[in-house]
C-alpha atoms as an extended CHARMM CRD file, in Angstrom:
* protein
*
       140  EXT
         1         1  UNK       CA            134.4300000000      289.6120000000       27.1080000000  PROA      1               0.0000000000
         2         2  UNK       CA            134.4650000000      286.5140000000       29.3360000000  PROA      2               0.0000000000
         3         3  UNK       CA            137.6150000000      285.4050000000       30.9990000000  PROA      3               0.0000000000
         4         4  UNK       CA            138.9870000000      281.9310000000       30.4170000000  PROA      4               0.0000000000
         5         5  UNK       CA            138.8910000000      281.5150000000       34.2020000000  PROA      5               0.0000000000
         6         6  UNK       CA            135.1340000000      282.1320000000       34.5580000000  PROA      6               0.0000000000
         7         7  UNK       CA            134.0770000000      278.4800000000       34.1380000000  PROA      7               0.0000000000
         8         8  UNK       CA            136.7000000000      276.9720000000       36.4860000000  PROA      8               0.0000000000
         9         9  UNK       CA            135.9780000000      279.6100000000       39.1190000000  PROA      9               0.0000000000
        10        10  UNK       CA            132.2380000000      278.9620000000       38.8120000000  PROA      10              0.0000000000
        11        11  UNK       CA            132.8420000000      275.2460000000       39.2080000000  PROA      11              0.0000000000
        12        12  UNK       CA            134.9870000000      275.8720000000       42.2880000000  PROA      12              0.0000000000
        13        13  UNK       CA            132.1940000000      277.9160000000       43.8830000000  PROA      13              0.0000000000
        14        14  UNK       CA            129.6390000000      275.2100000000       43.0640000000  PROA      14              0.0000000000
        15        15  UNK       CA            131.8070000000      272.5190000000       44.6690000000  PROA      15              0.0000000000
        16        16  UNK       CA            132.3920000000      274.6770000000       47.7370000000  PROA      16              0.0000000000
        17        17  UNK       CA            128.6480000000      275.2660000000       48.0960000000  PROA      17              0.0000000000
        18        18  UNK       CA            128.0010000000      271.5150000000       47.8330000000  PROA      18              0.0000000000
        19        19  UNK       CA            130.4310000000      270.7720000000       50.6660000000  PROA      19              0.0000000000
        20        20  UNK       CA            129.0200000000      273.5410000000       52.8260000000  PROA      20              0.0000000000
        21        21  UNK       CA            125.4840000000      272.1800000000       52.4880000000  PROA      21              0.0000000000
        22        22  UNK       CA            126.4740000000      268.5240000000       52.7900000000  PROA      22              0.0000000000
        23        23  UNK       CA            125.3320000000      267.0420000000       56.1070000000  PROA      23              0.0000000000
        24        24  UNK       CA            128.5860000000      265.2050000000       56.7570000000  PROA      24              0.0000000000
        25        25  UNK       CA            132.0300000000      266.4010000000       57.7250000000  PROA      25              0.0000000000
        26        26  UNK       CA            135.0120000000      265.5110000000       55.5760000000  PROA      26              0.0000000000
        27        27  UNK       CA            138.3340000000      266.4690000000       57.1650000000  PROA      27              0.0000000000
        28        28  UNK       CA            140.6880000000      267.4570000000       54.3850000000  PROA      28              0.0000000000
        29        29  UNK       CA            143.1870000000      264.8410000000       53.3420000000  PROA      29              0.0000000000
        30        30  UNK       CA            141.7730000000      261.9710000000       55.3880000000  PROA      30              0.0000000000
        31        31  UNK       CA            139.2210000000      260.4760000000       53.0140000000  PROA      31              0.0000000000
        32        32  UNK       CA            137.0090000000      259.8860000000       56.0640000000  PROA      32              0.0000000000
        33        33  UNK       CA            133.3980000000      260.9790000000       56.4240000000  PROA      33              0.0000000000
        34        34  UNK       CA            131.6380000000      261.6260000000       59.7140000000  PROA      34              0.0000000000
        35        35  UNK       CA            127.9790000000      262.0240000000       60.4140000000  PROA      35              0.0000000000
        36        36  UNK       CA            126.6080000000      265.0710000000       62.1250000000  PROA      36              0.0000000000
        37        37  UNK       CA            124.2670000000      264.1090000000       64.9460000000  PROA      37              0.0000000000
        38        38  UNK       CA            121.6520000000      266.2170000000       66.6530000000  PROA      38              0.0000000000
        39        39  UNK       CA            121.7380000000      266.6350000000       70.3890000000  PROA      39              0.0000000000
        40        40  UNK       CA            118.4350000000      264.7790000000       70.6690000000  PROA      40              0.0000000000
        41        41  UNK       CA            119.8660000000      261.8420000000       68.7070000000  PROA      41              0.0000000000
        42        42  UNK       CA            122.8280000000      261.7690000000       71.1050000000  PROA      42              0.0000000000
        43        43  UNK       CA            120.5350000000      261.7830000000       74.1490000000  PROA      43              0.0000000000
        44        44  UNK       CA            118.5470000000      258.8290000000       72.7610000000  PROA      44              0.0000000000
        45        45  UNK       CA            121.7130000000      256.8480000000       72.0020000000  PROA      45              0.0000000000
        46        46  UNK       CA            123.1690000000      257.5860000000       75.4410000000  PROA      46              0.0000000000
        47        47  UNK       CA            119.9820000000      256.2990000000       77.0810000000  PROA      47              0.0000000000
        48        48  UNK       CA            119.8830000000      253.0990000000       74.9900000000  PROA      48              0.0000000000
        49        49  UNK       CA            123.5510000000      252.1070000000       74.6230000000  PROA      49              0.0000000000
        50        50  UNK       CA            125.6100000000      251.6930000000       77.8110000000  PROA      50              0.0000000000
        51        51  UNK       CA            128.8290000000      251.9870000000       75.7790000000  PROA      51              0.0000000000
        52        52  UNK       CA            127.8550000000      255.2870000000       74.1180000000  PROA      52              0.0000000000
        53        53  UNK       CA            129.5630000000      258.4530000000       75.3540000000  PROA      53              0.0000000000
        54        54  UNK       CA            129.9890000000      262.1100000000       74.5490000000  PROA      54              0.0000000000
        55        55  UNK       CA            133.6230000000      263.0900000000       74.0890000000  PROA      55              0.0000000000
        56        56  UNK       CA            134.0060000000      266.7650000000       74.9900000000  PROA      56              0.0000000000
        57        57  UNK       CA            137.1520000000      268.0840000000       73.2750000000  PROA      57              0.0000000000
        58        58  UNK       CA            136.5290000000      271.7700000000       74.0110000000  PROA      58              0.0000000000
        59        59  UNK       CA            139.4570000000      273.5450000000       75.6320000000  PROA      59              0.0000000000
        60        60  UNK       CA            137.3110000000      276.2860000000       77.0970000000  PROA      60              0.0000000000
        61        61  UNK       CA            133.6910000000      275.5630000000       77.6670000000  PROA      61              0.0000000000
        62        62  UNK       CA            131.1050000000      275.2010000000       80.3160000000  PROA      62              0.0000000000
        63        63  UNK       CA            129.8300000000      271.9380000000       81.6600000000  PROA      63              0.0000000000
        64        64  UNK       CA            128.6180000000      269.4140000000       79.1440000000  PROA      64              0.0000000000
        65        65  UNK       CA            124.8510000000      269.3080000000       78.6230000000  PROA      65              0.0000000000
        66        66  UNK       CA            125.0530000000      265.4920000000       78.5550000000  PROA      66              0.0000000000
        67        67  UNK       CA            125.4550000000      262.7470000000       81.1040000000  PROA      67              0.0000000000
        68        68  UNK       CA            128.1360000000      260.1550000000       80.3010000000  PROA      68              0.0000000000
        69        69  UNK       CA            130.6080000000      262.7790000000       79.1200000000  PROA      69              0.0000000000
        70        70  UNK       CA            134.3470000000      262.2020000000       78.9860000000  PROA      70              0.0000000000
        71        71  UNK       CA            136.2190000000      265.5010000000       78.8530000000  PROA      71              0.0000000000
        72        72  UNK       CA            139.5710000000      265.3850000000       77.0860000000  PROA      72              0.0000000000
        73        73  UNK       CA            140.7230000000      268.6610000000       75.5260000000  PROA      73              0.0000000000
        74        74  UNK       CA            141.5420000000      268.1900000000       71.8480000000  PROA      74              0.0000000000
        75        75  UNK       CA            145.2500000000      268.8780000000       72.2610000000  PROA      75              0.0000000000
        76        76  UNK       CA            145.5000000000      266.1010000000       74.8910000000  PROA      76              0.0000000000
        77        77  UNK       CA            143.4670000000      263.5450000000       72.9510000000  PROA      77              0.0000000000
        78        78  UNK       CA            146.3620000000      261.7700000000       71.1580000000  PROA      78              0.0000000000
        79        79  UNK       CA            148.1250000000      260.8720000000       74.4030000000  PROA      79              0.0000000000
        80        80  UNK       CA            144.9210000000      260.0950000000       76.3520000000  PROA      80              0.0000000000
        81        81  UNK       CA            143.2280000000      257.7740000000       73.8480000000  PROA      81              0.0000000000
        82        82  UNK       CA            143.6540000000      254.8110000000       76.1890000000  PROA      82              0.0000000000
        83        83  UNK       CA            141.0260000000      256.3600000000       78.4840000000  PROA      83              0.0000000000
        84        84  UNK       CA            138.4630000000      255.7890000000       75.7270000000  PROA      84              0.0000000000
        85        85  UNK       CA            139.3310000000      252.1080000000       75.2250000000  PROA      85              0.0000000000
        86        86  UNK       CA            136.2190000000      250.7240000000       76.9610000000  PROA      86              0.0000000000
        87        87  UNK       CA            134.0480000000      252.7830000000       74.5990000000  PROA      87              0.0000000000
        88        88  UNK       CA            135.6950000000      251.6480000000       71.3430000000  PROA      88              0.0000000000
        89        89  UNK       CA            132.6830000000      249.5030000000       70.3540000000  PROA      89              0.0000000000
        90        90  UNK       CA            130.0910000000      252.0470000000       71.4470000000  PROA      90              0.0000000000
        91        91  UNK       CA            128.9110000000      255.1990000000       69.7510000000  PROA      91              0.0000000000
        92        92  UNK       CA            131.0810000000      258.2720000000       70.3800000000  PROA      92              0.0000000000
        93        93  UNK       CA            129.5720000000      261.7310000000       69.9420000000  PROA      93              0.0000000000
        94        94  UNK       CA            132.2220000000      264.4480000000       69.6770000000  PROA      94              0.0000000000
        95        95  UNK       CA            131.3280000000      267.7680000000       71.3000000000  PROA      95              0.0000000000
        96        96  UNK       CA            133.6490000000      270.5120000000       70.0450000000  PROA      96              0.0000000000
        97        97  UNK       CA            133.7650000000      274.2870000000       69.8680000000  PROA      97              0.0000000000
        98        98  UNK       CA            133.9360000000      274.2000000000       66.0560000000  PROA      98              0.0000000000
        99        99  UNK       CA            133.1360000000      271.6480000000       63.3860000000  PROA      99              0.0000000000
       100       100  UNK       CA            136.7970000000      271.6420000000       62.3610000000  PROA      100             0.0000000000
       101       101  UNK       CA            137.8520000000      270.6750000000       65.9020000000  PROA      101             0.0000000000
       102       102  UNK       CA            135.1750000000      267.9850000000       65.9810000000  PROA      102             0.0000000000
       103       103  UNK       CA            136.2620000000      266.6080000000       62.6120000000  PROA      103             0.0000000000
       104       104  UNK       CA            139.9070000000      266.5000000000       63.7140000000  PROA      104             0.0000000000
       105       105  UNK       CA            138.9850000000      264.5790000000       66.8770000000  PROA      105             0.0000000000
       106       106  UNK       CA            136.7280000000      262.2150000000       64.9170000000  PROA      106             0.0000000000
       107       107  UNK       CA            139.5130000000      261.5650000000       62.3880000000  PROA      107             0.0000000000
       108       108  UNK       CA            141.9180000000      260.7020000000       65.1920000000  PROA      108             0.0000000000
       109       109  UNK       CA            139.3800000000      258.3000000000       66.7040000000  PROA      109             0.0000000000
       110       110  UNK       CA            138.7550000000      256.6690000000       63.3170000000  PROA      110             0.0000000000
       111       111  UNK       CA            142.4920000000      256.1260000000       62.8170000000  PROA      111             0.0000000000
       112       112  UNK       CA            142.4910000000      254.2700000000       66.1500000000  PROA      112             0.0000000000
       113       113  UNK       CA            139.6480000000      251.8600000000       65.2710000000  PROA      113             0.0000000000
       114       114  UNK       CA            136.6790000000      253.7770000000       66.6420000000  PROA      114             0.0000000000
       115       115  UNK       CA            134.0390000000      253.0070000000       64.0110000000  PROA      115             0.0000000000
       116       116  UNK       CA            130.8850000000      254.6860000000       65.3170000000  PROA      116             0.0000000000
       117       117  UNK       CA            131.8520000000      258.3430000000       65.6280000000  PROA      117             0.0000000000
       118       118  UNK       CA            129.5580000000      261.3170000000       65.0420000000  PROA      118             0.0000000000
       119       119  UNK       CA            130.1500000000      265.0230000000       65.5210000000  PROA      119             0.0000000000
       120       120  UNK       CA            127.4340000000      266.9090000000       67.3500000000  PROA      120             0.0000000000
       121       121  UNK       CA            125.7840000000      269.7640000000       65.5180000000  PROA      121             0.0000000000
       122       122  UNK       CA            126.1910000000      273.0910000000       67.2770000000  PROA      122             0.0000000000
       123       123  UNK       CA            123.0280000000      274.1370000000       69.1050000000  PROA      123             0.0000000000
       124       124  UNK       CA            120.7550000000      276.5020000000       67.2600000000  PROA      124             0.0000000000
       125       125  UNK       CA            120.6890000000      279.9600000000       68.6910000000  PROA      125             0.0000000000
       126       126  UNK       CA            117.3090000000      281.0070000000       70.1220000000  PROA      126             0.0000000000
       127       127  UNK       CA            117.1930000000      283.8700000000       67.6490000000  PROA      127             0.0000000000
       128       128  UNK       CA            117.5050000000      281.5350000000       64.6510000000  PROA      128             0.0000000000
       129       129  UNK       CA            113.7530000000      280.9870000000       64.5480000000  PROA      129             0.0000000000
       130       130  UNK       CA            112.6500000000      284.1730000000       66.2530000000  PROA      130             0.0000000000
       131       131  UNK       CA            110.0520000000      286.2120000000       64.4200000000  PROA      131             0.0000000000
       132       132  UNK       CA            111.1060000000      289.6510000000       63.2700000000  PROA      132             0.0000000000
       133       133  UNK       CA            109.5830000000      292.4140000000       65.3930000000  PROA      133             0.0000000000
       134       134  UNK       CA            106.5540000000      294.1060000000       63.9240000000  PROA      134             0.0000000000
       135       135  UNK       CA            106.5670000000      297.7520000000       62.9750000000  PROA      135             0.0000000000
       136       136  UNK       CA            104.4930000000      300.1660000000       65.0570000000  PROA      136             0.0000000000
       137       137  UNK       CA            100.8720000000      299.8620000000       64.0530000000  PROA      137             0.0000000000
       138       138  UNK       CA            101.2520000000      296.3900000000       62.4990000000  PROA      138             0.0000000000
       139       139  UNK       CA             98.9960000000      293.6580000000       63.7470000000  PROA      139             0.0000000000
       140       140  UNK       CA            100.8450000000      290.6770000000       65.1340000000  PROA      140             0.0000000000
């Protein structure tokens, strides 16, 4: 016997899967949408647009892999927004430890009239495309 909740639960899972596979970030409750940018796309934009920057909001993290990086930890961003004023018209790429942190920073920037904001995709791990090892006796 099927439960009356089977259809709504199935629909909820389908909607969740859609949002997971969507290529944009939507911080809950903001109605805003942010693009995800590749690191290569960011490098091209940084080379072409003198106003483009990478905003590094990581609290703990190594040096940024990009030139033209402004480092403002996420918790300090609301009170240090004035430092980003000269870059308001340029493209801002948010580098964060998690997509949620990046989306929160991008939402804050959007609320303060930054219109060209993109969150950087996390780098792919080297093992993501690594071939599985062969079994003994298998030909490579």
